[in-house]
Amino acid sequence: ENINLHFTGDIHACETAQNLCAAAIDASILHGRTPGDTHRNPLNIDPLNVTWTYCVDIEARALRDALIGLGGYANGYPRLAHWDITVATETAAIHALTTGLKDLRERLRRTVVAYTYDGKAVTAEDLHVAGTMTALLVDAIKPNLVQSTEGHPMFCHGFPFANVAHGNNSVMADLVALKLADYVVTENGFGVDCGFSKMVDVKCRQSGLKADCAVIVASIRALKQHGGAFLLRPGVPYASVKEAAETENLPAIEKGCENLARNI
């Protein structure tokens, strides 16, 4: 329960850092926009080409695309802004890839947040917020030690989505775990074709880590489904496929093994 309810506040720290940068972008666009002032938008940011998003750790679909700055000069420059859930943000991905405080500062420094009217990249360093974002994440990059229901020590740290980021736990957690144990088991999100592939292609390349072996979970029931014995979709009660799922079906298992062999 504590893990799902705020835990150590890592997600909140990433959310604050992400929104700090987003607010700085809008402040920079607004800067100097008073009648007769010629010093407008000093970084020449194109409001239609802002790639950095706001975020909130709630499924607020109505905020995915929203017009902001509609209350006059005091409330910012009008533009179409976007909100992500916190775990789908760039900050969450950086948080999970960093190897330490210095590396975190460097990654945030070179992060592209928008483009100018003439197509040049604008970074968090250009906005002078990379250092502050780093300060907000100082404690958040420290791995969290938890205990399994069987009493085993585990690190629970990092939360980037695999469909928009690399979908793995933090590099920091792996580095600490490797200093404390002879071997470390880590789980990838979104299956072999997404999370594991990105662990090898992104996480390991970025961190210098190397996977010594891989464990593929393949249950008999899953092989039957892959072999066409039944189809269990979200929202469909298991009772409707229970007989097909639990009845011996060697041809379906054999056919399902083709998918297993492909993943291997």
mmCIF file of C-alpha atoms in Angstrom:
data_model
loop_
_atom_site.group_PDB
_atom_site.id
_atom_site.type_symbol
_atom_site.label_atom_id
_atom_site.label_comp_id
_atom_site.label_asym_id
_atom_site.label_seq_id
_atom_site.Cartn_x
_atom_site.Cartn_y
_atom_site.Cartn_z
ATOM 1 C CA GLU A 1 0.000 0.000 0.000
ATOM 2 C CA ASN A 2 2.778 2.428 0.867
ATOM 3 C CA ILE A 3 4.410 1.836 -2.518
ATOM 4 C CA ASN A 4 1.211 2.768 -4.360
ATOM 5 C CA LEU A 5 0.397 5.686 -2.035
ATOM 6 C CA HIS A 6 3.221 8.195 -2.577
ATOM 7 C CA PHE A 7 5.995 5.781 -1.465
ATOM 8 C CA THR A 8 9.158 7.929 -1.018
ATOM 9 C CA GLY A 9 7.958 10.750 -3.249
ATOM 10 C CA ASP A 10 10.153 10.009 -6.287
ATOM 11 C CA ILE A 11 7.256 10.527 -8.695
ATOM 12 C CA HIS A 12 6.332 13.803 -7.024
ATOM 13 C CA ALA A 13 9.933 15.017 -7.343
ATOM 14 C CA CYS A 14 9.960 14.191 -11.065
ATOM 15 C CA GLU A 15 6.587 15.891 -11.472
ATOM 16 C CA THR A 16 7.847 19.073 -9.803
ATOM 17 C CA ALA A 17 11.025 19.149 -11.899
ATOM 18 C CA GLN A 18 9.086 18.536 -15.130
ATOM 19 C CA ASN A 19 6.544 21.271 -14.372
ATOM 20 C CA LEU A 20 9.265 23.697 -13.297
ATOM 21 C CA CYS A 21 10.816 23.466 -16.750
ATOM 22 C CA ALA A 22 7.414 23.730 -18.447
ATOM 23 C CA ALA A 23 6.597 26.860 -16.458
ATOM 24 C CA ALA A 24 9.994 28.342 -17.333
ATOM 25 C CA ILE A 25 9.253 27.861 -21.032
ATOM 26 C CA ASP A 26 6.006 29.818 -20.793
ATOM 27 C CA ALA A 27 7.678 32.480 -18.663
ATOM 28 C CA SER A 28 10.395 32.882 -21.291
ATOM 29 C CA ILE A 29 7.845 33.175 -24.101
ATOM 30 C CA LEU A 30 5.945 35.805 -22.122
ATOM 31 C CA HIS A 31 9.002 37.799 -21.070
ATOM 32 C CA GLY A 32 8.957 41.354 -22.385
ATOM 33 C CA ARG A 33 5.499 41.108 -23.930
ATOM 34 C CA THR A 34 4.284 44.512 -22.798
ATOM 35 C CA PRO A 35 3.082 47.372 -25.026
ATOM 36 C CA GLY A 36 6.055 49.125 -26.591
ATOM 37 C CA ASP A 37 8.624 46.623 -25.270
ATOM 38 C CA THR A 38 10.997 45.430 -27.992
ATOM 39 C CA HIS A 39 12.672 42.708 -25.866
ATOM 40 C CA ARG A 40 10.140 40.004 -26.566
ATOM 41 C CA ASN A 41 10.645 36.282 -26.130
ATOM 42 C CA PRO A 42 14.450 36.507 -25.662
ATOM 43 C CA LEU A 43 15.083 32.876 -26.668
ATOM 44 C CA ASN A 44 12.848 33.266 -29.743
ATOM 45 C CA ILE A 45 10.835 30.166 -28.757
ATOM 46 C CA ASP A 46 8.108 29.178 -31.193
ATOM 47 C CA PRO A 47 4.941 28.594 -29.087
ATOM 48 C CA LEU A 48 3.778 26.092 -31.712
ATOM 49 C CA ASN A 49 6.971 24.054 -31.387
ATOM 50 C CA VAL A 50 7.275 23.391 -27.658
ATOM 51 C CA THR A 51 8.125 19.713 -27.131
ATOM 52 C CA TRP A 52 8.285 19.727 -23.328
ATOM 53 C CA THR A 53 5.015 18.931 -21.574
ATOM 54 C CA TYR A 54 3.370 19.683 -18.280
ATOM 55 C CA CYS A 55 2.458 16.643 -16.192
ATOM 56 C CA VAL A 56 0.203 15.426 -13.409
ATOM 57 C CA ASP A 57 0.176 12.021 -11.721
ATOM 58 C CA ILE A 58 -3.554 11.594 -12.293
ATOM 59 C CA GLU A 59 -5.426 10.181 -15.287
ATOM 60 C CA ALA A 60 -6.776 13.605 -16.286
ATOM 61 C CA ARG A 61 -7.611 13.026 -19.951
ATOM 62 C CA ALA A 62 -9.186 16.480 -20.278
ATOM 63 C CA LEU A 63 -5.724 17.998 -19.793
ATOM 64 C CA ARG A 64 -3.992 16.056 -22.553
ATOM 65 C CA ASP A 65 -4.403 19.036 -24.875
ATOM 66 C CA ALA A 66 -5.445 22.372 -23.398
ATOM 67 C CA LEU A 67 -5.309 26.025 -24.389
ATOM 68 C CA ILE A 68 -3.425 28.028 -21.763
ATOM 69 C CA GLY A 69 -2.686 31.712 -21.225
ATOM 70 C CA LEU A 70 -6.213 32.860 -22.062
ATOM 71 C CA GLY A 71 -6.575 35.292 -19.147
ATOM 72 C CA GLY A 72 -4.667 38.235 -20.553
ATOM 73 C CA TYR A 73 -1.041 39.323 -20.164
ATOM 74 C CA ALA A 74 -0.818 38.465 -16.466
ATOM 75 C CA ASN A 75 -1.697 34.830 -17.171
ATOM 76 C CA GLY A 76 0.852 34.067 -19.883
ATOM 77 C CA TYR A 77 1.042 33.832 -23.653
ATOM 78 C CA PRO A 78 -1.779 31.811 -25.272
ATOM 79 C CA ARG A 79 -0.722 28.468 -26.749
ATOM 80 C CA LEU A 80 -1.798 24.841 -26.998
ATOM 81 C CA ALA A 81 -0.120 22.936 -24.158
ATOM 82 C CA HIS A 82 0.013 19.225 -23.408
ATOM 83 C CA TRP A 83 -0.107 17.234 -20.175
ATOM 84 C CA ASP A 84 1.345 13.755 -19.651
ATOM 85 C CA ILE A 85 1.116 11.474 -16.672
ATOM 86 C CA THR A 86 4.341 11.869 -14.715
ATOM 87 C CA VAL A 87 5.732 8.427 -15.508
ATOM 88 C CA ALA A 88 5.497 9.167 -19.250
ATOM 89 C CA THR A 89 7.637 12.315 -19.096
ATOM 90 C CA GLU A 90 11.174 13.009 -20.214
ATOM 91 C CA THR A 91 12.178 13.673 -16.613
ATOM 92 C CA ALA A 92 11.023 10.187 -15.590
ATOM 93 C CA ALA A 93 13.132 8.639 -18.359
ATOM 94 C CA ILE A 94 16.192 10.671 -17.363
ATOM 95 C CA HIS A 95 15.659 9.781 -13.702
ATOM 96 C CA ALA A 96 15.818 6.073 -14.544
ATOM 97 C CA LEU A 97 18.810 6.312 -16.899
ATOM 98 C CA THR A 98 21.151 8.423 -14.797
ATOM 99 C CA THR A 99 24.259 6.903 -13.204
ATOM 100 C CA GLY A 100 24.736 9.622 -10.601
ATOM 101 C CA LEU A 101 24.280 13.273 -9.701
ATOM 102 C CA LYS A 102 26.845 14.601 -12.182
ATOM 103 C CA ASP A 103 25.368 12.511 -14.995
ATOM 104 C CA LEU A 104 21.859 13.664 -14.034
ATOM 105 C CA ARG A 105 22.932 17.305 -14.276
ATOM 106 C CA GLU A 106 24.469 16.718 -17.696
ATOM 107 C CA ARG A 107 21.416 14.890 -19.059
ATOM 108 C CA LEU A 108 19.091 17.657 -17.900
ATOM 109 C CA ARG A 109 21.436 20.309 -19.286
ATOM 110 C CA ARG A 110 21.257 19.005 -22.835
ATOM 111 C CA THR A 111 17.558 18.119 -22.841
ATOM 112 C CA VAL A 112 15.755 19.790 -25.762
ATOM 113 C CA VAL A 113 12.516 21.417 -24.610
ATOM 114 C CA ALA A 114 11.459 23.528 -27.595
ATOM 115 C CA TYR A 115 12.562 25.007 -30.916
ATOM 116 C CA THR A 116 12.948 28.571 -32.082
ATOM 117 C CA TYR A 117 11.140 30.129 -35.020
ATOM 118 C CA ASP A 118 14.173 29.347 -37.187
ATOM 119 C CA GLY A 119 14.349 25.715 -36.054
ATOM 120 C CA LYS A 120 17.158 25.870 -33.486
ATOM 121 C CA ALA A 121 16.916 23.689 -30.384
ATOM 122 C CA VAL A 122 16.265 25.263 -26.979
ATOM 123 C CA THR A 123 17.531 23.310 -23.958
ATOM 124 C CA ALA A 124 16.812 23.324 -20.242
ATOM 125 C CA GLU A 125 20.224 24.926 -19.788
ATOM 126 C CA ASP A 126 19.184 27.814 -22.037
ATOM 127 C CA LEU A 127 16.293 28.397 -19.635
ATOM 128 C CA HIS A 128 18.643 28.214 -16.619
ATOM 129 C CA VAL A 129 16.537 25.528 -14.930
ATOM 130 C CA ALA A 130 18.707 22.402 -15.337
ATOM 131 C CA GLY A 131 20.517 23.040 -12.054
ATOM 132 C CA THR A 132 17.302 23.591 -10.130
ATOM 133 C CA MET A 133 15.764 20.463 -11.643
ATOM 134 C CA THR A 134 18.831 18.519 -10.516
ATOM 135 C CA ALA A 135 18.447 19.866 -6.980
ATOM 136 C CA LEU A 136 14.829 18.718 -6.918
ATOM 137 C CA LEU A 137 15.900 15.193 -7.905
ATOM 138 C CA VAL A 138 18.882 14.801 -5.549
ATOM 139 C CA ASP A 139 17.071 12.422 -3.200
ATOM 140 C CA ALA A 140 14.849 10.907 -5.892
ATOM 141 C CA ILE A 141 17.787 9.233 -7.673
ATOM 142 C CA LYS A 142 18.601 7.195 -4.569
ATOM 143 C CA PRO A 143 17.236 3.617 -4.909
ATOM 144 C CA ASN A 144 14.452 2.538 -2.538
ATOM 145 C CA LEU A 145 14.988 -0.660 -0.546
ATOM 146 C CA VAL A 146 11.803 -2.676 0.025
ATOM 147 C CA GLN A 147 10.942 -6.191 1.174
ATOM 148 C CA SER A 148 9.058 -8.863 -0.727
ATOM 149 C CA THR A 149 6.242 -10.875 0.852
ATOM 150 C CA GLU A 150 8.800 -13.658 1.326
ATOM 151 C CA GLY A 151 11.194 -11.355 3.163
ATOM 152 C CA HIS A 152 13.666 -10.845 0.321
ATOM 153 C CA PRO A 153 15.362 -7.438 -0.097
ATOM 154 C CA MET A 154 14.448 -5.684 -3.338
ATOM 155 C CA PHE A 155 15.009 -2.289 -4.919
ATOM 156 C CA CYS A 156 11.887 -0.522 -6.205
ATOM 157 C CA HIS A 157 13.092 2.457 -8.181
ATOM 158 C CA GLY A 158 12.311 3.998 -11.572
ATOM 159 C CA PHE A 159 9.056 4.151 -13.500
ATOM 160 C CA PRO A 160 9.398 5.120 -17.202
ATOM 161 C CA PHE A 161 6.820 3.685 -19.602
ATOM 162 C CA ALA A 162 8.136 1.251 -22.217
ATOM 163 C CA ASN A 163 5.979 2.558 -25.056
ATOM 164 C CA VAL A 164 7.264 6.151 -24.750
ATOM 165 C CA ALA A 165 10.582 5.558 -22.945
ATOM 166 C CA HIS A 166 12.722 2.528 -22.103
ATOM 167 C CA GLY A 167 10.421 0.763 -19.622
ATOM 168 C CA ASN A 168 12.931 -0.460 -17.051
ATOM 169 C CA ASN A 169 13.878 0.143 -13.447
ATOM 170 C CA SER A 170 16.635 2.642 -12.695
ATOM 171 C CA VAL A 171 20.273 2.153 -13.590
ATOM 172 C CA MET A 172 21.150 3.369 -10.089
ATOM 173 C CA ALA A 173 19.182 0.497 -8.532
ATOM 174 C CA ASP A 174 21.024 -2.048 -10.673
ATOM 175 C CA LEU A 175 24.432 -0.542 -9.873
ATOM 176 C CA VAL A 176 23.769 -0.601 -6.126
ATOM 177 C CA ALA A 177 22.292 -4.116 -6.266
ATOM 178 C CA LEU A 178 25.337 -5.444 -8.123
ATOM 179 C CA LYS A 179 27.538 -4.229 -5.273
ATOM 180 C CA LEU A 180 25.439 -6.091 -2.713
ATOM 181 C CA ALA A 181 24.701 -9.431 -4.396
ATOM 182 C CA ASP A 182 26.328 -12.043 -6.610
ATOM 183 C CA TYR A 183 23.590 -11.720 -9.205
ATOM 184 C CA VAL A 184 20.708 -9.327 -9.807
ATOM 185 C CA VAL A 185 17.336 -10.099 -11.397
ATOM 186 C CA THR A 186 15.492 -7.196 -13.019
ATOM 187 C CA GLU A 187 12.123 -7.126 -14.773
ATOM 188 C CA ASN A 188 11.317 -5.298 -18.015
ATOM 189 C CA GLY A 189 7.961 -3.728 -18.751
ATOM 190 C CA PHE A 190 5.759 -4.353 -21.809
ATOM 191 C CA GLY A 191 7.166 -7.764 -22.728
ATOM 192 C CA VAL A 192 10.202 -9.032 -24.616
ATOM 193 C CA ASP A 193 9.508 -7.132 -27.826
ATOM 194 C CA CYS A 194 9.445 -3.746 -26.085
ATOM 195 C CA GLY A 195 10.880 -3.528 -22.567
ATOM 196 C CA PHE A 196 13.600 -6.164 -22.905
ATOM 197 C CA SER A 197 14.672 -4.893 -26.312
ATOM 198 C CA LYS A 198 15.000 -1.387 -24.896
ATOM 199 C CA MET A 199 16.940 -2.669 -21.907
ATOM 200 C CA VAL A 200 19.522 -4.120 -24.281
ATOM 201 C CA ASP A 201 19.474 -1.323 -26.859
ATOM 202 C CA VAL A 202 19.047 1.688 -24.556
ATOM 203 C CA LYS A 203 19.598 1.012 -20.869
ATOM 204 C CA CYS A 204 22.648 -1.244 -21.212
ATOM 205 C CA ARG A 205 24.282 0.937 -23.855
ATOM 206 C CA GLN A 206 23.714 4.093 -21.832
ATOM 207 C CA SER A 207 24.944 2.632 -18.538
ATOM 208 C CA GLY A 208 27.589 0.118 -19.568
ATOM 209 C CA LEU A 209 25.637 -2.714 -17.926
ATOM 210 C CA LYS A 210 25.442 -6.091 -19.658
ATOM 211 C CA ALA A 211 22.798 -8.789 -19.340
ATOM 212 C CA ASP A 212 24.397 -12.179 -18.668
ATOM 213 C CA CYS A 213 21.196 -14.123 -19.265
ATOM 214 C CA ALA A 214 17.487 -13.640 -19.877
ATOM 215 C CA VAL A 215 14.503 -15.455 -18.378
ATOM 216 C CA ILE A 216 11.393 -15.731 -20.545
ATOM 217 C CA VAL A 217 8.173 -16.516 -18.685
ATOM 218 C CA ALA A 218 6.105 -18.946 -20.774
ATOM 219 C CA SER A 219 3.154 -20.668 -19.127
ATOM 220 C CA ILE A 220 1.244 -23.586 -20.638
ATOM 221 C CA ARG A 221 -1.912 -21.481 -20.636
ATOM 222 C CA ALA A 222 -0.188 -18.689 -22.539
ATOM 223 C CA LEU A 223 1.164 -21.137 -25.119
ATOM 224 C CA LYS A 224 -2.355 -22.491 -25.616
ATOM 225 C CA GLN A 225 -3.699 -19.010 -26.210
ATOM 226 C CA HIS A 226 -0.895 -18.184 -28.645
ATOM 227 C CA GLY A 227 -1.710 -21.445 -30.410
ATOM 228 C CA GLY A 228 -5.302 -20.362 -30.935
ATOM 229 C CA ALA A 229 -7.044 -22.562 -28.352
ATOM 230 C CA PHE A 230 -8.898 -19.584 -26.872
ATOM 231 C CA LEU A 231 -8.857 -15.795 -26.754
ATOM 232 C CA LEU A 232 -8.902 -13.996 -23.419
ATOM 233 C CA ARG A 233 -9.333 -10.242 -23.737
ATOM 234 C CA PRO A 234 -9.501 -7.511 -21.068
ATOM 235 C CA GLY A 235 -12.993 -7.411 -19.606
ATOM 236 C CA VAL A 236 -13.828 -10.977 -20.637
ATOM 237 C CA PRO A 237 -14.502 -13.224 -17.604
ATOM 238 C CA TYR A 238 -12.099 -16.124 -17.253
ATOM 239 C CA ALA A 239 -15.049 -18.474 -16.794
ATOM 240 C CA SER A 240 -15.897 -18.087 -20.491
ATOM 241 C CA VAL A 241 -12.564 -19.627 -21.539
ATOM 242 C CA LYS A 242 -11.867 -21.767 -18.464
ATOM 243 C CA GLU A 243 -12.635 -25.093 -20.133
ATOM 244 C CA ALA A 244 -10.465 -24.401 -23.186
ATOM 245 C CA ALA A 245 -7.656 -22.996 -21.046
ATOM 246 C CA GLU A 246 -7.528 -25.946 -18.662
ATOM 247 C CA THR A 247 -8.183 -28.805 -21.094
ATOM 248 C CA GLU A 248 -5.155 -30.606 -22.522
ATOM 249 C CA ASN A 249 -4.468 -29.398 -26.062
ATOM 250 C CA LEU A 250 -1.069 -30.486 -27.352
ATOM 251 C CA PRO A 251 -1.558 -29.191 -30.932
ATOM 252 C CA ALA A 252 -2.286 -25.685 -29.590
ATOM 253 C CA ILE A 253 0.758 -25.818 -27.315
ATOM 254 C CA GLU A 254 2.931 -26.968 -30.202
ATOM 255 C CA LYS A 255 1.686 -24.119 -32.358
ATOM 256 C CA GLY A 256 2.155 -21.645 -29.504
ATOM 257 C CA CYS A 257 5.758 -22.762 -29.151
ATOM 258 C CA GLU A 258 6.425 -21.175 -32.536
ATOM 259 C CA ASN A 259 5.917 -17.782 -30.892
ATOM 260 C CA LEU A 260 8.095 -18.825 -27.947
ATOM 261 C CA ALA A 261 10.862 -19.924 -30.319
ATOM 262 C CA ARG A 262 10.658 -16.588 -32.128
ATOM 263 C CA ASN A 263 11.126 -14.684 -28.860
ATOM 264 C CA ILE A 264 14.027 -16.908 -27.857
#
